[in-house]
Short mmCIF file of C-alpha atoms and ligand atoms in Angstrom, two decimals:
data_model
loop_
_atom_site.label_atom_id
_atom_site.label_comp_id
_atom_site.label_asym_id
_atom_site.label_seq_id
_atom_site.Cartn_x
_atom_site.Cartn_y
_atom_site.Cartn_z
CA MET A 9 14.14 -1.06 -13.31
CA ASP A 10 11.88 -4.73 -11.15
CA VAL A 11 8.94 -4.64 -12.15
CA VAL A 12 8.17 -8.49 -9.62
CA TYR A 13 10.78 -8.18 -6.47
CA ARG A 14 11.09 -10.82 -3.31
CA LEU A 15 11.81 -10.53 0.02
CA GLY A 16 11.57 -13.42 2.24
CA ASP A 17 8.09 -15.26 1.07
CA SER A 18 6.53 -12.66 -0.67
CA LEU A 19 6.69 -11.61 -3.79
CA TYR A 20 5.77 -7.77 -4.67
CA LEU A 21 4.85 -5.74 -7.23
CA ASN A 22 5.68 -3.04 -8.30
CA LEU A 23 2.74 -0.99 -10.71
CA THR A 24 4.20 2.46 -10.38
CA ASN A 25 6.58 4.90 -9.56
CA ARG A 26 3.18 8.03 -8.73
CA CYS A 27 2.18 8.81 -5.98
CA ILE A 28 0.09 11.31 -4.62
CA ASN A 29 2.13 11.63 -1.02
CA GLN A 30 5.64 13.33 -0.39
CA CYS A 31 6.12 11.41 3.11
CA GLU A 32 8.83 12.50 5.37
CA PHE A 33 10.09 8.66 5.50
CA CYS A 34 10.14 8.17 1.75
CA VAL A 35 12.40 5.41 0.56
CA ARG A 36 11.66 6.92 -3.02
CA GLU A 37 12.99 9.95 -1.45
CA TYR A 38 16.35 9.09 -0.95
CA LYS A 39 16.77 5.55 -2.95
CA ASP A 40 16.34 3.80 -6.98
CA GLY A 41 15.10 0.96 -4.44
CA VAL A 42 15.25 -1.42 -1.73
CA ALA A 43 17.54 -4.50 -1.54
CA ASP A 44 19.67 -5.25 -3.96
CA TYR A 45 16.73 -4.55 -6.11
CA ASN A 46 16.30 -0.79 -8.42
CA LEU A 47 12.47 0.05 -8.01
CA TYR A 48 12.72 3.40 -10.42
CA LEU A 49 10.49 2.36 -13.49
CA ASP A 50 11.07 3.62 -16.65
CA GLU A 51 6.87 3.08 -17.96
CA GLU A 52 4.62 1.58 -15.80
CA PRO A 53 3.83 -2.29 -16.83
CA THR A 54 0.83 -3.48 -17.70
CA ALA A 55 -0.94 -6.20 -16.29
CA LYS A 56 0.12 -8.28 -19.00
CA GLU A 57 3.82 -8.14 -18.67
CA VAL A 58 3.27 -7.69 -14.87
CA ILE A 59 0.86 -11.56 -15.31
CA SER A 60 4.53 -12.34 -17.28
CA LYS A 61 6.73 -12.03 -14.43
CA ILE A 62 5.05 -13.82 -11.64
CA GLU A 63 5.42 -17.47 -13.03
CA ASN A 64 4.36 -19.59 -10.09
CA PRO A 65 1.98 -18.07 -7.42
CA GLU A 66 2.08 -20.66 -5.85
CA ASP A 67 5.94 -20.77 -5.29
CA TYR A 68 5.17 -18.26 -2.36
CA GLU A 69 3.24 -17.07 0.46
CA GLU A 70 2.26 -13.84 -0.68
CA ILE A 71 1.65 -11.55 -3.20
CA VAL A 72 2.00 -8.02 -1.99
CA PHE A 73 1.42 -5.38 -4.79
CA CYS A 74 3.64 -3.12 -3.21
CA GLY A 75 5.90 -0.94 -5.42
CA TYR A 76 8.09 2.51 -5.02
CA GLY A 77 5.02 4.61 -5.05
CA GLU A 78 0.88 3.53 -5.18
CA PRO A 79 -0.35 0.78 -6.10
CA LEU A 80 -3.92 1.81 -5.94
CA ILE A 81 -2.75 4.47 -8.40
CA ARG A 82 -3.14 1.74 -11.38
CA LEU A 83 -6.95 0.01 -9.52
CA GLU A 84 -7.59 -1.77 -12.85
CA GLU A 85 -4.15 -3.48 -13.06
CA VAL A 86 -4.72 -4.69 -9.95
CA ILE A 87 -7.64 -5.09 -10.20
CA GLU A 88 -6.43 -7.46 -13.59
CA ILE A 89 -3.90 -9.59 -11.53
CA ALA A 90 -5.77 -9.89 -8.57
CA SER A 91 -8.00 -11.46 -10.79
CA TRP A 92 -5.92 -13.64 -12.60
CA LEU A 93 -4.46 -14.75 -8.36
CA GLN A 94 -7.06 -16.00 -7.80
CA ASP A 95 -6.69 -19.18 -9.74
CA PHE A 96 -3.92 -20.16 -7.41
CA ASP A 97 -3.61 -20.81 -3.52
CA VAL A 98 -1.76 -18.06 -2.68
CA THR A 99 -2.56 -14.74 -0.08
CA VAL A 100 -3.19 -11.48 -1.99
CA ARG A 101 -2.09 -8.42 -0.16
CA ILE A 102 -2.09 -4.77 -0.88
CA ASN A 103 -0.30 -2.13 1.12
CA THR A 104 -2.13 1.59 0.08
CA ASN A 105 -2.06 4.56 1.59
CA GLY A 106 -5.12 4.38 1.80
CA GLN A 107 -6.31 7.23 -0.39
CA ALA A 108 -8.44 5.31 -3.40
CA ASN A 109 -11.07 6.80 -3.72
CA LEU A 110 -9.99 10.34 -3.03
CA ILE A 111 -7.77 9.07 -6.14
CA HIS A 112 -10.58 7.67 -8.14
CA GLN A 113 -13.79 9.89 -6.52
CA TYR A 114 -15.65 6.94 -6.25
CA ASN A 115 -16.17 4.08 -4.13
CA VAL A 116 -12.96 1.26 -5.43
CA VAL A 117 -13.76 -1.04 -1.53
CA SER A 118 -16.00 -2.63 -3.07
CA GLU A 119 -13.99 -4.24 -6.69
CA LEU A 120 -11.85 -5.22 -4.05
CA GLU A 121 -13.90 -7.56 -2.83
CA GLY A 122 -13.56 -11.04 -3.93
CA LEU A 123 -9.76 -10.49 -4.67
CA ILE A 124 -7.09 -9.91 -1.99
CA ASP A 125 -7.69 -11.26 1.19
CA VAL A 126 -5.20 -8.33 3.00
CA ILE A 127 -5.00 -4.70 3.07
CA SER A 128 -2.85 -2.69 4.54
CA ILE A 129 -3.44 1.20 4.82
CA SER A 130 -0.23 2.98 6.34
CA LEU A 131 -2.37 5.43 8.94
CA ASN A 132 0.98 6.98 11.15
CA ALA A 133 -0.66 9.94 11.84
CA LYS A 134 -2.97 10.44 14.62
CA ASN A 135 -5.35 13.48 12.42
CA ALA A 136 -5.65 15.74 9.89
CA LYS A 137 -2.99 17.74 10.55
CA LYS A 138 -0.63 15.90 12.02
CA TYR A 139 -0.74 13.66 9.11
CA LYS A 140 -1.10 16.85 6.00
CA GLN A 141 2.41 17.36 8.51
CA LEU A 142 4.41 13.56 7.49
CA CYS A 143 2.57 12.66 4.28
CA ASN A 144 2.90 16.00 2.55
CA PRO A 145 -0.80 14.51 0.47
CA GLN A 146 -1.93 16.76 -2.68
CA PHE A 147 -5.23 15.76 -0.91
CA GLY A 148 -4.68 18.27 1.67
CA PHE A 149 -6.44 18.03 5.25
CA ASP A 150 -9.05 16.23 3.26
CA ALA A 151 -6.05 12.99 2.76
CA PHE A 152 -6.78 12.25 6.14
CA PRO A 153 -10.54 11.65 6.66
CA ALA A 154 -10.52 10.19 3.34
CA ILE A 155 -7.98 7.61 4.91
CA LEU A 156 -10.50 6.48 8.52
CA GLU A 157 -13.60 5.98 5.33
CA PHE A 158 -11.41 3.89 3.58
CA ILE A 159 -10.88 2.22 6.34
CA GLU A 160 -14.62 1.41 7.23
CA GLU A 161 -15.59 0.32 3.61
CA CYS A 162 -12.46 -1.70 3.67
CA LYS A 163 -13.56 -3.75 6.72
CA LYS A 164 -17.13 -4.78 5.11
CA VAL A 165 -15.11 -5.95 2.66
CA ILE A 166 -11.85 -7.61 2.81
CA PRO A 167 -10.53 -10.21 5.10
CA LYS A 168 -8.46 -8.74 7.12
CA VAL A 169 -7.33 -4.93 7.98
CA VAL A 170 -4.24 -3.67 9.04
CA LEU A 171 -3.39 -0.59 10.00
CA SER A 172 0.35 0.63 10.04
CA VAL A 173 2.46 3.30 11.20
CA VAL A 174 6.20 4.67 10.32
CA ASN A 175 8.49 4.15 13.57
CA HIS A 176 9.78 8.06 13.30
CA PRO A 177 9.98 11.26 15.79
CA MET A 178 7.27 12.44 13.50
CA THR A 179 4.19 9.94 13.53
CA SER A 180 2.71 9.07 16.97
CA ILE A 181 2.41 5.58 17.74
CA TYR A 182 0.33 4.95 20.86
CA GLU A 183 -2.59 7.62 19.15
CA CYS A 184 -2.58 5.58 15.99
CA ARG A 185 -2.88 1.88 17.60
CA LYS A 186 -5.80 3.42 20.03
CA ILE A 187 -6.86 4.43 16.14
CA ALA A 188 -7.15 0.62 14.97
CA GLU A 189 -8.07 -0.32 18.48
CA ASN A 190 -11.49 1.71 18.02
CA PHE A 191 -11.61 0.33 14.26
CA GLU A 192 -11.02 -3.37 15.78
CA VAL A 193 -8.35 -4.51 13.58
CA GLU A 194 -4.69 -5.08 13.64
CA PHE A 195 -2.26 -3.32 14.24
CA LYS A 196 1.27 -3.05 13.16
CA VAL A 197 4.70 -0.69 13.72
CA ARG A 198 7.39 -0.53 10.64
CA GLU A 199 11.09 0.42 11.12
CA TYR A 200 11.82 3.71 10.10
CA SER A 201 14.53 2.51 7.75
CA HIS A 202 12.05 1.02 5.93
CA SER A 203 8.70 2.48 4.54
CA ASP A 204 5.52 1.17 2.66
CA ASN A 205 7.11 0.64 -0.72
CA GLU A 206 8.59 -2.00 1.32
CA GLU A 207 6.68 -3.72 4.15
S1 LIG B 25 5.94 6.29 1.98
FE1 LIG B 25 3.47 5.33 0.26
S2 LIG B 25 1.73 6.86 0.28
FE2 LIG B 25 3.76 7.79 0.97
S3 LIG B 25 4.72 9.01 -0.07
FE3 LIG B 25 5.75 6.80 -0.28
S4 LIG B 25 5.19 5.73 -2.18
FE4 LIG B 25 3.70 7.65 -1.23
#
């Protein structure tokens, strides 16, 4: 199992298999990893274990909390690792489904201030109904409005916010782009053969 893995100039940190969604396009639904990496974790690593595997962060353009599940389920570990990374000249990004405030039942975004340079939030749908159909969130219809609130909170403290959508027959690229424009944040379309696990 690979706790850290390199794709291009980025190093990805794989903290958990767990997620509160079950997206139609999720890589976890059809394979054990990405590229030649096996991302299925038998055991979740501690923050210290992850740090010990990074070696020199400045060997990479960016370090990405991503992995095989939703990284912000492990908020404490994300904070500990991102705090350690502050001593290095490297961009720190999180790829997330944007539901951390529902998961933890409080606004976690302020805890990421000063630690995270970029947050990439998977939007994928134009409204709560479509989101529920595509992503099967545990939080049901509450998930989508919580993601919109999360985007707003991220804009306050994280330098760069990106909304992403998978190019899948069930996603609404045009409408999602409009949402990103309304939030005045970047927008990115990802190919269906990938998922936000491997962005
Ligand atoms: S694609 Fe991301 S949000 Fe969706 S189930 Fe997989 S890990 Fe969770």
